[in-house]
Short mmCIF file of C-alpha atoms and ligand atoms in Angstrom, two decimals:
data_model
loop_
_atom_site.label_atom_id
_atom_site.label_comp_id
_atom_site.label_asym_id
_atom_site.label_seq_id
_atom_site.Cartn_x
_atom_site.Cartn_y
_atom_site.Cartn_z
CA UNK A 6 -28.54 -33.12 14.11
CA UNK A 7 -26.40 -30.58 11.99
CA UNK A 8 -27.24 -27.03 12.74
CA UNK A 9 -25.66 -23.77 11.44
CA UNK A 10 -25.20 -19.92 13.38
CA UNK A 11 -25.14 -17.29 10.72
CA UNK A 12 -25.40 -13.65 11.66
CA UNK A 13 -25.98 -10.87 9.13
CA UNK A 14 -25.79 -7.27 9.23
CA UNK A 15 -28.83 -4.95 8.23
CA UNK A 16 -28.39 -2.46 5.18
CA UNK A 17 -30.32 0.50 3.83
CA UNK A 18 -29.96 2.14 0.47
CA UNK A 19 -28.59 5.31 -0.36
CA UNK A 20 -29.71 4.86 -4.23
CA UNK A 21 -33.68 3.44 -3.64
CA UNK A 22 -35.30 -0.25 -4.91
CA UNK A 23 -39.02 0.66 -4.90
CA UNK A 24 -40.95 -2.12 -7.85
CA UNK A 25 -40.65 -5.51 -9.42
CA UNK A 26 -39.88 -6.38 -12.33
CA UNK A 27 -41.57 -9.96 -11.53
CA UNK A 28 -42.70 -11.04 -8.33
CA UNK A 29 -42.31 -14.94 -9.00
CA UNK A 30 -38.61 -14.61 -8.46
CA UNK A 31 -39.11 -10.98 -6.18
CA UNK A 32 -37.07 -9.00 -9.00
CA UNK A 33 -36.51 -5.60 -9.01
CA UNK A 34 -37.23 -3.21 -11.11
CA UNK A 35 -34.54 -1.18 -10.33
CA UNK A 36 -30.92 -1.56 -9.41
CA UNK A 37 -29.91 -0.27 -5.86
CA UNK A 38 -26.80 0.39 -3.25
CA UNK A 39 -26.90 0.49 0.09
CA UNK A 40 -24.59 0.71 3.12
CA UNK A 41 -24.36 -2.12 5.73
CA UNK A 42 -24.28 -0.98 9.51
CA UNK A 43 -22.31 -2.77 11.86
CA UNK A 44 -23.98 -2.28 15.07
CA UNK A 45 -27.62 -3.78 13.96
CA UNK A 46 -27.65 -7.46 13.08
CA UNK A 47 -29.68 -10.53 12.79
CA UNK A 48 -28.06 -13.55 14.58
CA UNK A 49 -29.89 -17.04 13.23
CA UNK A 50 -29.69 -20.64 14.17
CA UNK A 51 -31.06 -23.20 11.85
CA UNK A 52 -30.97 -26.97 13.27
CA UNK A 53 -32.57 -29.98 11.01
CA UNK A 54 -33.99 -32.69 13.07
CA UNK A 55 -34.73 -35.63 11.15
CA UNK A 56 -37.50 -36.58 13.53
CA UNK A 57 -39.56 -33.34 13.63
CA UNK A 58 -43.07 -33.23 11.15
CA UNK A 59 -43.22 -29.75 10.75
CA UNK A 60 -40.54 -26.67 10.31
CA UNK A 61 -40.64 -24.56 13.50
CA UNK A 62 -39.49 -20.69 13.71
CA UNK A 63 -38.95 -18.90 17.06
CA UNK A 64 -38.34 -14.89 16.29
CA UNK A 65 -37.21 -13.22 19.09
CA UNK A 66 -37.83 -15.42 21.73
CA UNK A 67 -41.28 -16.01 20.73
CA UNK A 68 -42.91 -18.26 18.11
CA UNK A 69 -43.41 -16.45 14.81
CA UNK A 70 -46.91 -15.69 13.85
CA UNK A 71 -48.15 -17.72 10.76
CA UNK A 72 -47.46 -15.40 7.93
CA UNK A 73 -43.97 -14.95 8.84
CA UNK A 74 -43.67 -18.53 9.74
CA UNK A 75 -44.92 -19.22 6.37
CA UNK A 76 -42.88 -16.99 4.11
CA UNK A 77 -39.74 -18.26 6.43
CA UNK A 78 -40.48 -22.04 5.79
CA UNK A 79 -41.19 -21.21 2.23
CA UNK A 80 -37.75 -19.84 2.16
CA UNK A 81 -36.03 -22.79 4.18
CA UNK A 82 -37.94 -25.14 1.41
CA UNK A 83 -36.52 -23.73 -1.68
CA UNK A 84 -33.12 -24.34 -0.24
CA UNK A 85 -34.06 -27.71 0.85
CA UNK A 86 -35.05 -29.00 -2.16
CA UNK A 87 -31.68 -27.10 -3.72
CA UNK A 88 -29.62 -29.59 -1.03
CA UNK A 89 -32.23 -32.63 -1.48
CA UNK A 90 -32.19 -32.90 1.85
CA UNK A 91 -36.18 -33.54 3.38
CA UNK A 92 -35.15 -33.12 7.16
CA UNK A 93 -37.44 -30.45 9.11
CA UNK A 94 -35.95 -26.94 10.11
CA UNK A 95 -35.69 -25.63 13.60
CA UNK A 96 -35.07 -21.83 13.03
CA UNK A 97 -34.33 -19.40 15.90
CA UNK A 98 -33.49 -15.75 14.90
CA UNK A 99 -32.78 -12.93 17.29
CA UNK A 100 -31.92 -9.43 16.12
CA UNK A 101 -29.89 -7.00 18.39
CA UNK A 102 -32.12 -3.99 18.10
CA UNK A 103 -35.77 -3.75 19.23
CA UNK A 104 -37.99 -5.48 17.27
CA UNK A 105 -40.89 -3.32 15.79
CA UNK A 106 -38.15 -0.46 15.58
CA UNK A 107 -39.35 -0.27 12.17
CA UNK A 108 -36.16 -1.02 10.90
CA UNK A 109 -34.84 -3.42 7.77
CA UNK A 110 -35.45 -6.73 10.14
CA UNK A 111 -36.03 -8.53 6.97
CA UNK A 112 -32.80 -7.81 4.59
CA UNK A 113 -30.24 -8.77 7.70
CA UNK A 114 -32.98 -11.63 8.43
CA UNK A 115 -33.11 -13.15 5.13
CA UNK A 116 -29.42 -12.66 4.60
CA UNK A 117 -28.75 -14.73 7.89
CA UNK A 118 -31.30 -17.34 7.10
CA UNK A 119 -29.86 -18.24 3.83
CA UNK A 120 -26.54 -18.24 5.08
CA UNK A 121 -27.21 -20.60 8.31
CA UNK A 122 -29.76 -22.78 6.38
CA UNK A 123 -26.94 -22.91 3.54
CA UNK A 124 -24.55 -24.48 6.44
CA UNK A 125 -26.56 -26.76 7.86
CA UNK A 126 -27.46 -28.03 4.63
CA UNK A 127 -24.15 -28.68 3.84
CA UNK A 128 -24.43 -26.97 1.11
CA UNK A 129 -21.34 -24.92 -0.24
CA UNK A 130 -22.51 -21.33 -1.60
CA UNK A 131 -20.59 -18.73 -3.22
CA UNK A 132 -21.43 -15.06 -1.94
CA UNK A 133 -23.29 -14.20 -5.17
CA UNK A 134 -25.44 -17.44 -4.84
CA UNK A 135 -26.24 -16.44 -1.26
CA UNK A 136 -27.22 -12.75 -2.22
CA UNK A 137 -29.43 -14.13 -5.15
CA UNK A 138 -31.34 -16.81 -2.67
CA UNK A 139 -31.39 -14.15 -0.17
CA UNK A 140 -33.14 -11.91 -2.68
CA UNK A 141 -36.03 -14.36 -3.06
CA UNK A 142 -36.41 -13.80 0.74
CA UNK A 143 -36.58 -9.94 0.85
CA UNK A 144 -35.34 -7.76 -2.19
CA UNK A 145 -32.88 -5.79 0.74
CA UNK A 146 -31.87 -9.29 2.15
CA UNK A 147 -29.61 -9.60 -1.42
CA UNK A 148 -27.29 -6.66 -0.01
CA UNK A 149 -27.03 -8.07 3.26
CA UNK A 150 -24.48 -11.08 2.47
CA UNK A 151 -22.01 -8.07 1.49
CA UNK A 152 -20.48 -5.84 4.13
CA UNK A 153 -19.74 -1.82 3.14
CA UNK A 154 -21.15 -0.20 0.15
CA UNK A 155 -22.79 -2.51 -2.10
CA UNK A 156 -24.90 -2.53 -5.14
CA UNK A 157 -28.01 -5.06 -6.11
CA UNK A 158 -28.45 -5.19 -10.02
CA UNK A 159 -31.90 -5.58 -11.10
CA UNK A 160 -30.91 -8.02 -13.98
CA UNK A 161 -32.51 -8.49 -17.59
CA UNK A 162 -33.24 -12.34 -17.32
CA UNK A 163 -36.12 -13.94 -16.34
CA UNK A 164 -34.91 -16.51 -14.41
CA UNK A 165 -33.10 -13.94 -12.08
CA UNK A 166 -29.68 -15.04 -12.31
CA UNK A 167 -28.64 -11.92 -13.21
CA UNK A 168 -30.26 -10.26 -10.44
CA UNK A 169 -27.61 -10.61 -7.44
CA UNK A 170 -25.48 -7.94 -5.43
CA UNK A 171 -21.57 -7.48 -5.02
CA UNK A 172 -19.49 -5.21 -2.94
CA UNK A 173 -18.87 -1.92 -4.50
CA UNK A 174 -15.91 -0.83 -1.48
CA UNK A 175 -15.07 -2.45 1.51
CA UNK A 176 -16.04 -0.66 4.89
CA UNK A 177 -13.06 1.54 5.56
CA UNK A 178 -12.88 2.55 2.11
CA UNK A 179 -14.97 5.70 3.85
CA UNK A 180 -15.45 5.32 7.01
CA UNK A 181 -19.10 7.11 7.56
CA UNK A 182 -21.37 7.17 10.65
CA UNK A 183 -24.86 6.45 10.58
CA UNK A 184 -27.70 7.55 13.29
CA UNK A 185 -31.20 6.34 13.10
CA UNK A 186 -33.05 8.51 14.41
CA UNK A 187 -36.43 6.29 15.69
CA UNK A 188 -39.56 8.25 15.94
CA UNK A 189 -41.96 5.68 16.04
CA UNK A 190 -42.02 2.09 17.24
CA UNK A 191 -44.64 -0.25 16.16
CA UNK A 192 -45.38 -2.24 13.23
CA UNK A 193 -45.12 -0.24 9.80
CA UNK A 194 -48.56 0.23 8.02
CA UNK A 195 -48.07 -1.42 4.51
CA UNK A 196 -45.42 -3.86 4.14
CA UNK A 197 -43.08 -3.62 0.81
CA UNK A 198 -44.20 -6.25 -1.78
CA UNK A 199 -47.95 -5.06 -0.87
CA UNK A 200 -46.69 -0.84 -1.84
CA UNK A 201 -44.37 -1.79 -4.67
CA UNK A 202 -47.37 -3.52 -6.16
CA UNK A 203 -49.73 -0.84 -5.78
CA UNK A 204 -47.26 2.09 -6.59
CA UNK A 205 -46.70 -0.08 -10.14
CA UNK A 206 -50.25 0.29 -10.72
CA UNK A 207 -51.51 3.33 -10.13
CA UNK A 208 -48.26 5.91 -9.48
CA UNK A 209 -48.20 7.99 -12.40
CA UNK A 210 -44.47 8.51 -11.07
CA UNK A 211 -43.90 5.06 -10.69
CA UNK A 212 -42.40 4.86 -14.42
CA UNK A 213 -40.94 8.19 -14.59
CA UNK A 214 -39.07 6.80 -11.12
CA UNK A 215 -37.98 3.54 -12.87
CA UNK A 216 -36.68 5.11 -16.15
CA UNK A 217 -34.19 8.00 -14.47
CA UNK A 218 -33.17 5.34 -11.94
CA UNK A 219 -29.97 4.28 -13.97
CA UNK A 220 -28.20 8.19 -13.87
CA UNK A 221 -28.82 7.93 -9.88
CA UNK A 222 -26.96 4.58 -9.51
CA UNK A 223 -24.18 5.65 -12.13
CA UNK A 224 -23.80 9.28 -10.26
CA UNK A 225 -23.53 7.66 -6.46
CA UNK A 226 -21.19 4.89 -7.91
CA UNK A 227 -18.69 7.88 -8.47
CA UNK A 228 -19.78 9.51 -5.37
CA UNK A 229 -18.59 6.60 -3.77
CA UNK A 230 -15.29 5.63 -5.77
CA UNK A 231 -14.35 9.77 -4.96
CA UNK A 232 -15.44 9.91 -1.41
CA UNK A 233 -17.41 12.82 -2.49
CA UNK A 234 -19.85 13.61 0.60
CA UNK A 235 -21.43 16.42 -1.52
CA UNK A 236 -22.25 14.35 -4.47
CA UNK A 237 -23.09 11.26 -2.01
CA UNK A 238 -25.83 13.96 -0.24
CA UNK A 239 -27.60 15.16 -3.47
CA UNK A 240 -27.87 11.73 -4.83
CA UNK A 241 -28.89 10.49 -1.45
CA UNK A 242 -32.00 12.61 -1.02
CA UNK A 243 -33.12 12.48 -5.27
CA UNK A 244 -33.52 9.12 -4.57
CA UNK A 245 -35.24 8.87 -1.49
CA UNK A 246 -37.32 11.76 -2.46
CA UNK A 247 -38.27 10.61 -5.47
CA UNK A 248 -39.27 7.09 -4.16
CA UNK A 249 -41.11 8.75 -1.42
CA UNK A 250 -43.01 11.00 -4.12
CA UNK A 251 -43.90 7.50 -6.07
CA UNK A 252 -45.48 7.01 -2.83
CA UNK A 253 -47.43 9.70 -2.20
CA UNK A 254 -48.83 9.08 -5.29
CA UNK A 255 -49.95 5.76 -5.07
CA UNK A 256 -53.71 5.34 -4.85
CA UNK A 257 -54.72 5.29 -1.66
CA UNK A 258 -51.34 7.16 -0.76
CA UNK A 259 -48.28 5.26 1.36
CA UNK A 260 -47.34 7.75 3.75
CA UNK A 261 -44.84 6.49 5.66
CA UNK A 262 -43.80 9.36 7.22
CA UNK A 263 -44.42 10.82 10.90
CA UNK A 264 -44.56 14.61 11.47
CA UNK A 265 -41.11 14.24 13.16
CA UNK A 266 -39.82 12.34 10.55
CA UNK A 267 -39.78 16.01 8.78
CA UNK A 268 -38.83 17.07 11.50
CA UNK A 269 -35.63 15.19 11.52
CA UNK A 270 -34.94 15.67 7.89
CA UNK A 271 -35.17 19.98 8.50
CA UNK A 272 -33.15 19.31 11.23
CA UNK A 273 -30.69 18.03 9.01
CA UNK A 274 -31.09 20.86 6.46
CA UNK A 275 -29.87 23.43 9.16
CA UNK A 276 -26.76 21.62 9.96
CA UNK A 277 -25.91 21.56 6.24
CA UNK A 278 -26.70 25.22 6.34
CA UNK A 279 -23.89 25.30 9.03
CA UNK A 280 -21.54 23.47 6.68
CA UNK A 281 -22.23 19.69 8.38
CA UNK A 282 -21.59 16.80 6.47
CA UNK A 283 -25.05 15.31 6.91
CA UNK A 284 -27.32 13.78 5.01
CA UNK A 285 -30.47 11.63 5.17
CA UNK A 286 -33.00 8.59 3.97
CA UNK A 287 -35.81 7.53 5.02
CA UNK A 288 -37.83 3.61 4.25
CA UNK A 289 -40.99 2.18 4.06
CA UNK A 290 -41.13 3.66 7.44
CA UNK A 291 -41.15 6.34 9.92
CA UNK A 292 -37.18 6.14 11.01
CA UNK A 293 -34.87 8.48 9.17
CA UNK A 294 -31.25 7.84 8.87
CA UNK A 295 -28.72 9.77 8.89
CA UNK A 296 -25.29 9.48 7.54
CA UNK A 297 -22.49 11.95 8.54
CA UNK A 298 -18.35 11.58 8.62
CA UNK A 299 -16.47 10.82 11.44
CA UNK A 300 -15.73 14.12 11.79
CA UNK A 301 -18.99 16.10 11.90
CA UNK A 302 -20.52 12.94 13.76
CA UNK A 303 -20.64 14.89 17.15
CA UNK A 304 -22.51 17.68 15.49
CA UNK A 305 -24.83 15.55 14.21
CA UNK A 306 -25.31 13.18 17.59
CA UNK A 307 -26.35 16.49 19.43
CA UNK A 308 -28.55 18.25 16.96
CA UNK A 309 -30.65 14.55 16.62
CA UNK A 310 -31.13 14.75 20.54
CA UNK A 311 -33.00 17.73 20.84
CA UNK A 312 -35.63 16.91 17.83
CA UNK A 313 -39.21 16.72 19.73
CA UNK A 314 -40.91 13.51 18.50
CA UNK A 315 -37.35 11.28 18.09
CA UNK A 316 -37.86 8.57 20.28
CA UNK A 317 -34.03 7.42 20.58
CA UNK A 318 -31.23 7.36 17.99
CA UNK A 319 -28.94 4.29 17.46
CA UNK A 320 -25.96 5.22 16.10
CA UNK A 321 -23.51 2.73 13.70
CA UNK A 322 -20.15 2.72 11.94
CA UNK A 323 -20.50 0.66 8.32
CA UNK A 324 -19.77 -2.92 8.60
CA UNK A 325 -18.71 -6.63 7.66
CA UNK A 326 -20.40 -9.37 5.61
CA UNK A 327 -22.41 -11.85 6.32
CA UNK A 328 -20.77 -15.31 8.26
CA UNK A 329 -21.39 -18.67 9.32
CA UNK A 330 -20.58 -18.35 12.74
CA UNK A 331 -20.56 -21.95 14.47
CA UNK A 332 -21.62 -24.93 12.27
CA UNK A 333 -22.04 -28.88 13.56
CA UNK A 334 -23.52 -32.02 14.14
CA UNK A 335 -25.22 -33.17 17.69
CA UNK A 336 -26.21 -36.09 18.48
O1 PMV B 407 -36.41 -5.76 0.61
P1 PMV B 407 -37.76 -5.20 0.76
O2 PMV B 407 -38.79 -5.98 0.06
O3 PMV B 407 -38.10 -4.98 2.20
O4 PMV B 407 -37.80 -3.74 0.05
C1 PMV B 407 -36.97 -2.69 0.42
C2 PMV B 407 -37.53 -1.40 0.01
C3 PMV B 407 -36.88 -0.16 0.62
O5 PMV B 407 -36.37 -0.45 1.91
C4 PMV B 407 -37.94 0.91 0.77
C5 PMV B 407 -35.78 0.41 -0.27
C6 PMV B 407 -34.49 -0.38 -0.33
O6 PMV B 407 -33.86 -0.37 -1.39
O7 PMV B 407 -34.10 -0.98 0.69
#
């Protein structure tokens, strides 16, 4: 039997993807970059067994509940019939961080996936065509083949082959820390596809969001190329802010937030009072992250500690791509 280990990294965007441009393919509306973290990943083992009648997922150590099963054998298909290769999966995915964390699970889990599946398929994928099957997974997942700062472009064609991300700088490029500071653990309320959908059509800042995207992405590219922490920070927060107010907006409203969630991001407001390189984002979910330098990263360790409501904080330097860790055949 052959079988594939891939392990991927999780990401989260400093410049926001909130809205499809067509949900067939799962294409953005927007472009987006993100960081990838080093110290959260998604480790996955896909083995094909001839002899098995059905695809079987195990998530964590337990057996994945039917809508995830679903959407991850309707994932393992499309690259299947890409190989022409009929042979059942046998996926087993573990991430290192707690599971309900409320945390990206999908873009480092989708970005593992494709690569392992990819393997054991035999089939031999460029980076780019990884991120663009990975995309069909989870919009985030696209990012997730890349390592450091990386940017998704949301493409023009229909047929999404545009629509792909590439690395932007390598990890040490600039070297920032990242805490996530968790304040809730459970599963999040509204999952993405379900609030991008419902933001598109009835936000009234859903297209006002979309059409002052491009400035955002063009400003935090040279953020990035100048290692400019105080250009990084104002584009950082626009574009969370804005998605978040897209939103708020939506009717019924996503709130995502917690009350400590605020809490965090005042918390980082005083320490750039105090002249701390600190900034933050927040998801479709409670957590807030927080990205500092190495050298204000003590600063910002202790004044995330003392936050009432912040559950733990992980803390992460940026890190690598995604690889193919073991790959064989059994008998
Ligand atoms: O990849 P998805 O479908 O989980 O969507 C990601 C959406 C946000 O996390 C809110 C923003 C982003 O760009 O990662």
């Amino acid at each position: 039997m052959r079988h594939a280990t891939a392990r991927a990294h999780t990401n989260f965007a400093l410049v926001k993807y909130w809205g499809k441009r067509g949900t067939a393919l799962n294409l953005p509306a927007v472009g987006s970059i993100s960081i990838t973290l080093d110290a959260l990943f998604t480790r996955t083992t896909v083995t094909l067994d001839p002899n098995a009648e059905d695809d079987a997922v195990t998530l964590n150590g337990t057996p994945a509940s039917t809508p995830d099963a679903a959407r991850i054998t309707r994932f393992v298909e499309l690259m299947r019939s890409k190989a022409g290769i009929a042979d059942r999966a046998i996926v087993v995915s573990e991430n290192n961080f707690p599971t309900g964390a409320g945390l990206a699970s999908s873009a480092s889990g989708f970005a593992a996936l494709a690569v392992a599946t990819g393997a054991a398929l035999g089939l031999r994928l460029t980076p780019r065509e990884l991120s663009e099957l990975s995309r069909r997974g989870s919009g985030s997942a696209a990012r997730s083949i890349f390592g450091g700062f990386v940017e998704l472009y949301k493409g023009t064609k229909d047929d999404g082959s545009d629509c792909y991300a590439e690395p932007i700088a390598p990890s040490d490029h600039w070297p920032l820390k990242v805490f996530v500071a968790v304040v809730t653990e459970g599963p999040k309320d509204t999952g993405s596809t379900s609030g991008m959908d419902a933001s598109k059509a009835t936000s009234p800042y859903y297209h006002p969001w979309v059409d002052t995207h491009p400035v955002d992405l063009a400003m935090m590219r040279s953020a990035i190329a100048d290692k400019d922490f105080g250009h990084l920070t104002r584009i950082t927060e626009r574009s969370c802010m804005k998605m978040h107010a897209v939103m708020l907006a939506t009717d019924p409203a996503l709130i995502y937030w917690r009350g400590a969630s605020i809490e965090v991001v005042h918390a980082v407001r005083t320490l750039q009072k105090q002249g701390v390189a600190a900034t933050y984002t927040i998801d479709a979910g409670p957590q807030v992250k927080v990205i500092t330098t190495e050298d204000d990263a003590d600063k910002v360790r202790a004044a995330l500690r003392d936050i009432p409501g912040v559950i733990r904080v992980m803390e992460s330097n940026l890190g690598p791509a995604a690889v193919v860790e073991s790959a064989g055949t059994d008998a």
